[in-house]
Tab-separated table of C-alpha atoms in Angstrom:
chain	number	residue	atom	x	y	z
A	1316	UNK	CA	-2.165	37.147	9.440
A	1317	UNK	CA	1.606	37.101	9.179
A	1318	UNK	CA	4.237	36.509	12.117
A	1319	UNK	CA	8.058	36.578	11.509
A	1320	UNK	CA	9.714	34.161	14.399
A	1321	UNK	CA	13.346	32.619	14.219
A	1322	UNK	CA	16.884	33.886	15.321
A	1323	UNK	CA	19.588	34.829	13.288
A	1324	UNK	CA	19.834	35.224	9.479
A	1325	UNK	CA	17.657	32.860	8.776
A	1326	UNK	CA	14.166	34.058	10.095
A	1327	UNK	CA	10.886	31.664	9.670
A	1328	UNK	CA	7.189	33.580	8.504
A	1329	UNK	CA	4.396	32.298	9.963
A	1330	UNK	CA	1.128	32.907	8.251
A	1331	UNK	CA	-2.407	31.762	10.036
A	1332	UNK	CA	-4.947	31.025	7.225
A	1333	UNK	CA	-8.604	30.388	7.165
A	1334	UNK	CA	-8.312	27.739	4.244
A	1335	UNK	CA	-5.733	25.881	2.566
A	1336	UNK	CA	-6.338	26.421	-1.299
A	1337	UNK	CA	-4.430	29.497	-1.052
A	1338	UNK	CA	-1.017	28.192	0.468
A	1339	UNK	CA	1.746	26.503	-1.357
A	1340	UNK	CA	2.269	22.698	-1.062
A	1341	UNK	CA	4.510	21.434	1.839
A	1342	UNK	CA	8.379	20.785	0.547
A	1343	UNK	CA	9.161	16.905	0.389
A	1344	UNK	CA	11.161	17.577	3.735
A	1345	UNK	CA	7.996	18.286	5.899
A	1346	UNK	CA	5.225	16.146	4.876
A	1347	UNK	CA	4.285	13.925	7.459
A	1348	UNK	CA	3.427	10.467	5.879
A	1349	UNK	CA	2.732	8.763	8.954
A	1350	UNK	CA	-0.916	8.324	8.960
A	1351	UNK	CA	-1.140	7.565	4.628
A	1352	UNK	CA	-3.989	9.163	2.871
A	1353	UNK	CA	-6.071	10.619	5.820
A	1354	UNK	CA	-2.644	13.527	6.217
A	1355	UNK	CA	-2.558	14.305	2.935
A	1356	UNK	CA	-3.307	17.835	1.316
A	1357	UNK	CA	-6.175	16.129	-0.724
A	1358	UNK	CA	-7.727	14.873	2.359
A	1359	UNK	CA	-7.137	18.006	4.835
A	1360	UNK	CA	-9.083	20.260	1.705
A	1361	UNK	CA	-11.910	17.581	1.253
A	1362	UNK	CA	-13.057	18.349	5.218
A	1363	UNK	CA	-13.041	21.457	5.174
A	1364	UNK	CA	-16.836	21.580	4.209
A	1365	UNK	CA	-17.506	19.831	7.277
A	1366	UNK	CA	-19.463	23.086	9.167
A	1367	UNK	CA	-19.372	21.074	13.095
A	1368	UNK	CA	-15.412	22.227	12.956
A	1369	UNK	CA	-13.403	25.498	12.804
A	1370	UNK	CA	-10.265	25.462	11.801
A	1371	UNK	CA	-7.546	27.139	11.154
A	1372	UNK	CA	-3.780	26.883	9.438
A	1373	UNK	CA	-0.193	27.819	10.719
A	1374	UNK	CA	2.100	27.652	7.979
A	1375	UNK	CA	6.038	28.120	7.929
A	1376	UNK	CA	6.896	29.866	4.811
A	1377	UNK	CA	10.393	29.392	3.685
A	1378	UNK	CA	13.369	30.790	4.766
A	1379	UNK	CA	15.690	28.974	2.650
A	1380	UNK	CA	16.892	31.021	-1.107
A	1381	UNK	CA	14.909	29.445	-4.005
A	1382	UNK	CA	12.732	27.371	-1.735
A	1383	UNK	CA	8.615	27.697	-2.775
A	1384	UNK	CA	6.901	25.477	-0.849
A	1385	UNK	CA	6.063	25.389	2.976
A	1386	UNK	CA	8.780	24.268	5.620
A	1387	UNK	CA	5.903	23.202	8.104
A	1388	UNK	CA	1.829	23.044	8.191
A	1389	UNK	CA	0.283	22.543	11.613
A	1390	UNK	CA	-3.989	22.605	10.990
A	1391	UNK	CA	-5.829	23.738	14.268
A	1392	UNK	CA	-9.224	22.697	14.762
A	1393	UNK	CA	-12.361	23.987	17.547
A	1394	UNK	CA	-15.734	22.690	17.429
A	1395	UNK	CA	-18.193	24.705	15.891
A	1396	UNK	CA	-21.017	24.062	18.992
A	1397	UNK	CA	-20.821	23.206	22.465
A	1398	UNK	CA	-21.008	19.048	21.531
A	1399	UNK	CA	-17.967	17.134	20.350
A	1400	UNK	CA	-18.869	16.454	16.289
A	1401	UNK	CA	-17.128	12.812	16.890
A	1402	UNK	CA	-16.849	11.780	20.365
A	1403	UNK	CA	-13.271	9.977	19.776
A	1404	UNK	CA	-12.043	13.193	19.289
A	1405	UNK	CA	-13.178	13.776	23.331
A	1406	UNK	CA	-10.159	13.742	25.422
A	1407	UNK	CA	-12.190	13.019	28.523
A	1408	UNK	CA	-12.707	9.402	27.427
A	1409	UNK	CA	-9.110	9.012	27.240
A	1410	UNK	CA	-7.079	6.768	29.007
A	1411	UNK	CA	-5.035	9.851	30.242
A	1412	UNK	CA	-4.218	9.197	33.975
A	1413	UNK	CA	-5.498	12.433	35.810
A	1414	UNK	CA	-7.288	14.075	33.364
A	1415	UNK	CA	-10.229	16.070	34.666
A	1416	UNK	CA	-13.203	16.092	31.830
A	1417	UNK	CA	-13.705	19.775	33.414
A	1418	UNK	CA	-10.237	20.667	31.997
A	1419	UNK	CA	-11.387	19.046	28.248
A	1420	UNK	CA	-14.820	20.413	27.842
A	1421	UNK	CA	-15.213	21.509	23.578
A	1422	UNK	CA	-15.606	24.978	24.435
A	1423	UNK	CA	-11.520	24.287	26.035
A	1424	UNK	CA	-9.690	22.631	23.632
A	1425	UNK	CA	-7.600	22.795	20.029
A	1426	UNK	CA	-7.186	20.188	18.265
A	1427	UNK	CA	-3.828	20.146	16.334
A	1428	UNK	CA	-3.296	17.913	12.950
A	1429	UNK	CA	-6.666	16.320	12.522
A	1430	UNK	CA	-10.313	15.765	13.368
A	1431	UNK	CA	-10.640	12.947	10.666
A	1432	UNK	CA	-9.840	9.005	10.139
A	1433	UNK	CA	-8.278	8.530	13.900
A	1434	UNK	CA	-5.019	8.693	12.480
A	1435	UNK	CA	-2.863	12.314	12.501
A	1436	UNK	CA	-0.212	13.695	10.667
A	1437	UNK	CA	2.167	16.345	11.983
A	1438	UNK	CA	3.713	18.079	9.207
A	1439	UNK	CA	6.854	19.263	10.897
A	1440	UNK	CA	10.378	18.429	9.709
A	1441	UNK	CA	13.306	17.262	11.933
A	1442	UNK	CA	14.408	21.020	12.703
A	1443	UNK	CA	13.709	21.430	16.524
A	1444	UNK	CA	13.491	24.753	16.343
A	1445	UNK	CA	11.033	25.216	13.340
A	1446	UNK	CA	8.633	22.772	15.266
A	1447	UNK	CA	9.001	24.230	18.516
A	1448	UNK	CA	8.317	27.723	16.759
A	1449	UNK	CA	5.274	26.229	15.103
A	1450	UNK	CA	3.696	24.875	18.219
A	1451	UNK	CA	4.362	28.044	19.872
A	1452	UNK	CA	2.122	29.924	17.451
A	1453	UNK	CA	-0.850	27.390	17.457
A	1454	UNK	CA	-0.239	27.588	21.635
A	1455	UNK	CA	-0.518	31.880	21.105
A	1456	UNK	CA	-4.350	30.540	18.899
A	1457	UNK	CA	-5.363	28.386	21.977
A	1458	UNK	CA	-4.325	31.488	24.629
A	1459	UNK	CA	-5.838	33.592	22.772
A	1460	UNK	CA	-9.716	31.435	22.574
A	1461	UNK	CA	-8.535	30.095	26.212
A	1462	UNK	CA	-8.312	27.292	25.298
A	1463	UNK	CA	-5.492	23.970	25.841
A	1464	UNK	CA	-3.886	21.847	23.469
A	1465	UNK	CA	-5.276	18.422	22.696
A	1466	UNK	CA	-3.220	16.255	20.055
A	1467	UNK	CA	-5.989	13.102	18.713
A	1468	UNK	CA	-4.026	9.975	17.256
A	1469	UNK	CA	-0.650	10.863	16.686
A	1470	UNK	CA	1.984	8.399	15.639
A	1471	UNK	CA	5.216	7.862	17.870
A	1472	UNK	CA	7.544	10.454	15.577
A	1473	UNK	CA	4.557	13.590	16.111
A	1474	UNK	CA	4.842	12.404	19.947
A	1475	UNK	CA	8.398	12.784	20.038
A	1476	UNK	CA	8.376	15.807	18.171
A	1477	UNK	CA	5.603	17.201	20.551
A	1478	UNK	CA	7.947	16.132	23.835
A	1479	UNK	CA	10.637	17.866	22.722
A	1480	UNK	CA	8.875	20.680	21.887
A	1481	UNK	CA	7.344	21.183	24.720
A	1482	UNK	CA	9.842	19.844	27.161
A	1483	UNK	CA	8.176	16.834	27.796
A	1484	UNK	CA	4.284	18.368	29.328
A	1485	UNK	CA	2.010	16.830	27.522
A	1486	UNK	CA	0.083	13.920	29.356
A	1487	UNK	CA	-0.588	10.980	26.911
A	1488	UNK	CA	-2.895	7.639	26.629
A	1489	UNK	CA	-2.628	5.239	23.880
A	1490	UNK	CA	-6.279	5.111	22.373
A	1491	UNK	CA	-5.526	2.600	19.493
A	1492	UNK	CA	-3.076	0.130	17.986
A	1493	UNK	CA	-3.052	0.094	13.862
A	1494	UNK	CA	-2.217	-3.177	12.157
A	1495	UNK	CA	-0.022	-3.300	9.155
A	1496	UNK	CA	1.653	-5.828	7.029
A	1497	UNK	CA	4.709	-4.202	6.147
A	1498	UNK	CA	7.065	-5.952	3.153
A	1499	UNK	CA	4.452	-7.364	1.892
A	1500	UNK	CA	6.258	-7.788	-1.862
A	1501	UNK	CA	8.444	-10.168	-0.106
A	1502	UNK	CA	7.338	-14.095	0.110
A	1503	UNK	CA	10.506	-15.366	1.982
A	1504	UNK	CA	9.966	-13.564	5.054
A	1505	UNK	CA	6.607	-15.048	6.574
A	1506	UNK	CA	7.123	-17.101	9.980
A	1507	UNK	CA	6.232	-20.735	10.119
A	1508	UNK	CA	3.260	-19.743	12.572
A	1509	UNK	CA	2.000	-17.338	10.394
A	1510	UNK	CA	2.051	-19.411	7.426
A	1511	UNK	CA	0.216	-22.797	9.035
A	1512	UNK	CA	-2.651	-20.292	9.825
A	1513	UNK	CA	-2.558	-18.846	6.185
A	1514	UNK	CA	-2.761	-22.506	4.976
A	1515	UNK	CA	-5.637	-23.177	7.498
A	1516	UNK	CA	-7.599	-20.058	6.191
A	1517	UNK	CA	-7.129	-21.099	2.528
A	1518	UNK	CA	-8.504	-24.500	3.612
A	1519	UNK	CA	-11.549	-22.653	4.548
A	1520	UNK	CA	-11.892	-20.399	2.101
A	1521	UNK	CA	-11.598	-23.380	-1.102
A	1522	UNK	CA	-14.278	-25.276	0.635
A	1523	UNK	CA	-16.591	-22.491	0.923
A	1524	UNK	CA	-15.612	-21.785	-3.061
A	1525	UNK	CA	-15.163	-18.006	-2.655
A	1526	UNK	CA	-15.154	-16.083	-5.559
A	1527	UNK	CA	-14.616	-12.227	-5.741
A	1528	UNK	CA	-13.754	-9.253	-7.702
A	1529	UNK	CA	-11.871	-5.625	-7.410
A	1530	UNK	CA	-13.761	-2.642	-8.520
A	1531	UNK	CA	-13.668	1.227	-8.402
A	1532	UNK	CA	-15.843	2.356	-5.827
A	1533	UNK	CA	-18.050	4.147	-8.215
A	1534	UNK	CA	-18.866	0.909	-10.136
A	1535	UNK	CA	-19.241	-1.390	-6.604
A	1536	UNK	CA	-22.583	-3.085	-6.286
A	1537	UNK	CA	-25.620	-1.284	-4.804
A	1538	UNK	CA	-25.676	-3.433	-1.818
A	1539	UNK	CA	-22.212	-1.729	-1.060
A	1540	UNK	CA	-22.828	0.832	1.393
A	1541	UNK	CA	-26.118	-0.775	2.687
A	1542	UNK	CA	-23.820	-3.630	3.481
A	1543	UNK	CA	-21.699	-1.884	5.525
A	1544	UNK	CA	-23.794	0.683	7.239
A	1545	UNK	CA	-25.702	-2.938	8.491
A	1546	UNK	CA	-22.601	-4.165	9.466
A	1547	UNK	CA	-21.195	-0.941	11.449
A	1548	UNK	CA	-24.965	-0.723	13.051
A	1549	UNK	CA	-24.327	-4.083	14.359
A	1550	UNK	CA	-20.962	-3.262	15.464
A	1551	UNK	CA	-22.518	-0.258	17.423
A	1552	UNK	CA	-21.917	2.686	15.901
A	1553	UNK	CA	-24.241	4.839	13.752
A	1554	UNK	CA	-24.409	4.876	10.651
A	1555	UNK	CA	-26.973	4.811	7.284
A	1556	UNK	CA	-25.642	4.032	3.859
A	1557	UNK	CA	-26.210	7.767	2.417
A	1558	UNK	CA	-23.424	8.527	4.836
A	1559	UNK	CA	-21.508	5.412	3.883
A	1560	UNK	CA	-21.854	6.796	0.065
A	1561	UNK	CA	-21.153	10.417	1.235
A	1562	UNK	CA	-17.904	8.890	2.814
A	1563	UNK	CA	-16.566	7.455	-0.060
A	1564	UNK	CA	-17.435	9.983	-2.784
A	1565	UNK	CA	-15.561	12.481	-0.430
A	1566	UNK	CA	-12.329	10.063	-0.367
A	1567	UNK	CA	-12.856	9.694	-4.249
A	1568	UNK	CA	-12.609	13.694	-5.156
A	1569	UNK	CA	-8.914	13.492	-3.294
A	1570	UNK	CA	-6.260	13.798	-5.175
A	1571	UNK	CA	-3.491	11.077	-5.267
A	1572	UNK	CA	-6.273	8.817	-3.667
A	1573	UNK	CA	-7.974	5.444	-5.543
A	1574	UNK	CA	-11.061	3.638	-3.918
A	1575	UNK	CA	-11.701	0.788	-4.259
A	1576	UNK	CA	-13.642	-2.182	-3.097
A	1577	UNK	CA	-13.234	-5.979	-2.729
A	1578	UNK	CA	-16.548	-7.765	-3.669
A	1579	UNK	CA	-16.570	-11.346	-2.017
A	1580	UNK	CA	-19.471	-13.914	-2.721
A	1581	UNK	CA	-19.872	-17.572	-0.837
A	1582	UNK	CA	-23.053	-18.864	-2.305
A	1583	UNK	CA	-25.751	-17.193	-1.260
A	1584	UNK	CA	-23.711	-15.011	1.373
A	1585	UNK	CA	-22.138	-11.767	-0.373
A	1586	UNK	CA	-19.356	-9.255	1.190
A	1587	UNK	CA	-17.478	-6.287	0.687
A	1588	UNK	CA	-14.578	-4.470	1.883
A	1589	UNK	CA	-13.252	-0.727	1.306
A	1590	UNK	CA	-9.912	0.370	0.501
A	1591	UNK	CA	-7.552	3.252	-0.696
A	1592	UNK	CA	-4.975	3.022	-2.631
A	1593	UNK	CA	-2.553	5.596	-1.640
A	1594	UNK	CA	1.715	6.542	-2.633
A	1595	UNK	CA	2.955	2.515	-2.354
A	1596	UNK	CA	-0.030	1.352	0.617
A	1597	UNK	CA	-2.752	-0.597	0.367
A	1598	UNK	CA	-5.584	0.774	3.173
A	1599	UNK	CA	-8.328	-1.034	4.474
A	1600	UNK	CA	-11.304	0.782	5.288
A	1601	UNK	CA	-14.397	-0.570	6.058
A	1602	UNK	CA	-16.128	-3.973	5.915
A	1603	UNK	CA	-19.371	-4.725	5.378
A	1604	UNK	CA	-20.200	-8.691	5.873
A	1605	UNK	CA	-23.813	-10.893	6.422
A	1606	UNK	CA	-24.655	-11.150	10.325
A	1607	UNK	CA	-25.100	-15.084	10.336
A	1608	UNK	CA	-22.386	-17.336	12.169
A	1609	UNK	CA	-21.775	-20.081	9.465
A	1610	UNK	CA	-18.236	-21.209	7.345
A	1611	UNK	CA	-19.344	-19.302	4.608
A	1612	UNK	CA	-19.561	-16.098	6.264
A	1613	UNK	CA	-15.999	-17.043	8.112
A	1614	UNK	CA	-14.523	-17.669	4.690
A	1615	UNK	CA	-15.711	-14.409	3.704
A	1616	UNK	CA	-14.226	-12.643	6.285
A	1617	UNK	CA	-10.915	-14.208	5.942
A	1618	UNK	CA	-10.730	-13.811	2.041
A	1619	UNK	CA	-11.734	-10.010	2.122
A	1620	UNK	CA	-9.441	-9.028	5.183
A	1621	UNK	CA	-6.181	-10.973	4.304
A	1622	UNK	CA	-6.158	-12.793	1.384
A	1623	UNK	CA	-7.633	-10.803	-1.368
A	1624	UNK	CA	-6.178	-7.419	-0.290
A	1625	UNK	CA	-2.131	-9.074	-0.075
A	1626	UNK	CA	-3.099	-10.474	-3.814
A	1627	UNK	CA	-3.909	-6.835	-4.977
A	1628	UNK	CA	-1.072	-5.529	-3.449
A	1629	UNK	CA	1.244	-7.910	-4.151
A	1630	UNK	CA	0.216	-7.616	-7.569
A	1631	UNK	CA	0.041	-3.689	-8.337
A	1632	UNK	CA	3.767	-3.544	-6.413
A	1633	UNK	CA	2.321	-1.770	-3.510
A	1634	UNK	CA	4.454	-2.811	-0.361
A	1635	UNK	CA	2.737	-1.750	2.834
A	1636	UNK	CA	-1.485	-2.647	4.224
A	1637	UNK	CA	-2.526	-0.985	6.870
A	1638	UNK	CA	-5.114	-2.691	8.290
A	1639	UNK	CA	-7.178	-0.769	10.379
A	1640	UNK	CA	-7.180	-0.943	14.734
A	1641	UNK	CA	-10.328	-3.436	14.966
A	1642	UNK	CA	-9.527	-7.146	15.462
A	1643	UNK	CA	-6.222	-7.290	17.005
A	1644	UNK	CA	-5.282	-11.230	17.447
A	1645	UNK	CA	-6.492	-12.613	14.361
A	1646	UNK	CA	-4.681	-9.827	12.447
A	1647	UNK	CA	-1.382	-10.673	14.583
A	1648	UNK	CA	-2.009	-14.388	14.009
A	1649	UNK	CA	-1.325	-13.564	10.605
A	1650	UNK	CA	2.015	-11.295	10.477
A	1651	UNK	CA	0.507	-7.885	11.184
A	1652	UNK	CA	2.795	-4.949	13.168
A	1653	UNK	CA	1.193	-2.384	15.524
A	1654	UNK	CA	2.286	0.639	15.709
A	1655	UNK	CA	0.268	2.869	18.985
A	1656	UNK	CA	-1.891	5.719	18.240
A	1657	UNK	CA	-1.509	8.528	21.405
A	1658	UNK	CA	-3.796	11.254	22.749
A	1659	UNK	CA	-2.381	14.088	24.444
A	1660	UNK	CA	-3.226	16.872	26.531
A	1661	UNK	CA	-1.007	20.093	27.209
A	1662	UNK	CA	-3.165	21.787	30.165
A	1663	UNK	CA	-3.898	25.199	29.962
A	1664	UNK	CA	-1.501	26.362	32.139
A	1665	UNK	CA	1.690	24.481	29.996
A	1666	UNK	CA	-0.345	26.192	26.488
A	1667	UNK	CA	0.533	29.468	27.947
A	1668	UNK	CA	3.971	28.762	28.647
A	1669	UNK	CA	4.477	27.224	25.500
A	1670	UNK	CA	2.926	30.721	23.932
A	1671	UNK	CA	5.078	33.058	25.961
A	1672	UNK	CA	7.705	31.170	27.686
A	1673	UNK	CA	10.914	30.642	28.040
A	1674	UNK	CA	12.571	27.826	25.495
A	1675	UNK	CA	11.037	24.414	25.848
A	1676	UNK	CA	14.132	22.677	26.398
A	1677	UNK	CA	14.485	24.385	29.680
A	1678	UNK	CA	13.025	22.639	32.478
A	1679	UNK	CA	12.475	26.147	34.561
C-alpha cells in the first residue's frame, strides 16, 4: 500500500509493508541510534518471527533527486491474542497519571518503534513535517483497527519529536532510567568519589583473586545460560536457559552485532555476564551470578559489571557502556549517567485527530 502526503514540490510516499526485507535501508539522516543495537535493522528483522505480535511498517520513500534509501521508518506493532506477549509493554502498569487500564486493553492499542529490549528507536529525522506526516499515517493504521497510540521506552529526542508532532497530547510516565558510562576512553575525567570507590572495589576483587576471560557467545561455557536463567528466576522473572540460548543465538544472526560474554571465576564461585558489541558501545546484557552472600560472590559482581567490561572497552576503542536500568546507586557510585526511558499514551480520541486533523501545531 502506497500513500503520497507532503505539500509543494517536494511530495513524501508513504508505503505500509508487511515485512522489512523488501524496503531499502534508512539514509544516515534518519536512523535513530538512541537505543544501540535493539533499533537497528538487524534487530527489527530478527523479531519478526516472533508470531504473539503483528506488525506492520510505514516507510517514507525519498523525495529528494538521487536519494535511495528511506527518509523515515516508523514499525507498528498489535498483539497477536487478547494477552499482552510481555507485560512491560502494558501501558496500564504505567506510571501515567489518569490512565484508565479500560482505555489500554491489547485489543486497543499500537505500539509504535518497538516491542523488544525496553529500549525504542524512532527513526524520524529532524524535519517536522516528515515526522508529523509519518505519525499521521501510523494514527490513520490505529483508526482504522480502533485502536490508540501507545509509544513503550522512548528516549527524550523520540519524546520531543512525538510532542511536537502531536501538539503536545500524549500523556507520559517514566518507566526506567538506563545507566551509561559515557567517555569511557578518557582516564582524566573520573571524580575523586568515583575513583576511592573504584580503588575500594579493586581491593575486593585482588583479595578474592578473580580471574576471568572474554569469549564469543557461541564458545561461552555450558553453565552460561543455566547461570543466568537461575539468576533471573531468583530475581523474579521467568525464565529457562533454552530461552536464555534462544535469546542470544537470535542477537548473534544480527548483522553489525558481536556477543559476547565475560566469564568470571573466584575459587569455587563462577560468573558470567552478556554483552553486545555494537557501532563504538559496549552493552551489558544479562548477568548470571551464584545466589550465596559471601566476598567472593561480591567480587564477582563488581569485576563482571564494572571492571572487566571498561577494560574491554577501553581496550577495543569503544567509547560508550550502557549498562542496563537494574541497580541504580551502585552504578552511580561509580560514574554512570541516566538518561529516562518514557511511556506514552495518545487516547483514542487525540489518534483520530492526529489521522484526520487539522496541523498538530495548532492548538484548536
Amino acid at each position: 500500500m502506497t500513500r503520497v502526503e507532503g505539500r509543494g514540490a517536494g511530495l513524501t510516499r508513504f508505503r505500509i509493508d508487511t515485512g522489512l526485507s523488501g524496503l531499502p535501508d534508512l539514509e544516515p539522516a534518519a536512523f535513530d541510534p538512541s537505543a544501540g543495537a535493539a533499533g537497528s535493522r538487524a534487530r527489527l528483522l530478527s523479531v519478526e518471527t516472533d508470531g504473539r505480535w503483528r506488525r506492520r511498517y510505514v516507510a517514507a520513500e525519498p523525495a529528494a533527486s538521487g536519494a535511495t534509501g528511506l527518509a523515515a521508518l516508523l514499525p507498528v506493532y498489535w498483539p497477536a491474542g487478547r494477552s499482552w506477549p510481555d507485560p512491560a509493554y502494558d501501558p496500564a502498569g504505567w506510571p501515567i497519571p489518569g490512565l484508565s487500564p479500560a482505555e489500554v486493553t491489547p485489543d486497543r492499542c499500537l505500539l509504535v518503534g518497538g516491542v523488544y529490549d525496553r529500549r525504542t528507536a524512532l527513526h524520524l529525522p529532524g524535519d517536522g513535517t516528515l515526522a508529523r506526516d509519518g505519525l499521521r499515517e501510523v494514527a490513520r493504521i490505529a483508526v482504522e483497527s480502533g485502536r490508540c497510540l501507545v509509544f513503550p521506552f522512548v528516549y527524550a529526542r523520540a519524546r520531543r519529536i512525538l510532542d511536537a508532532a502531536t501538539g503536545g497530547r500524549v500523556r507520559w510516565g517514566v518507566l526506567e532510567h538506563e545507566a551509561c558510562f559515557r567517555d569511557v576512553l578518557r582516564t582524566d575525567g573520573t571524580r575523586a568519589r568515583v575513583r576511592g570507590v573504584l580503588r575500594r572495589d579493586r581491593r575486593i576483587i585482588e583479595r578474592a583473586a578473580t580471574t576471568a576471560s572474554v569469549v564469543p557467545w557461541q564458545d561461552a561455557s555450558p553453565r552460561t545460560a543455566g547461570l543466568i536463567a537461575e539468576h533471573n528466576l531468583r530475581m523474579g522473572q521467568f525464565d529457562d536457559p533454552e530461552f536464555v540460548r534462544m535469546r542470544y543465538t537470535q542477537w548473534a544472526d544480527c548483522a553489525g552485532v558481536r556477543v559476547i560474554v565475560f566469564d568470571a571465576r573466584a575459587g569455587s564461585r563462577h560468573g558470567v555476564l552478556t554483552a553486545l558489541v555494537w557501532r563504538d558501545s559496549l552493552e551489558l546484557h544479562e548477568i548470571g551470578l551464584p545466589p550465596s552472600g559471601d566476598p567472593a560472590r561480591l567480587a564477582l559482581y563488581l569485576d563482571l559489571i564494572f571492571h572487566r567490561p571498561h577494560a574491554y572497552a577501553r581496550e577495543h576503542g569503544l567509547n560508550t557502556i550502557r549498562a542496563g536500568t537494574a541497580a541504580r546507586t551502585p552504578k552511580a557510585s561509580r560514574g554512570a549517567a541516566f538518561e529516562p526511558l518514557h511511556g506514552g499514551v495518545l487516547d483514542p480520541e487525540s489518534t483520530k485527530w492526529l489521522a484526520h486533523g487539522p496541523d498538530p501545531r495548532s492548538t484548536e
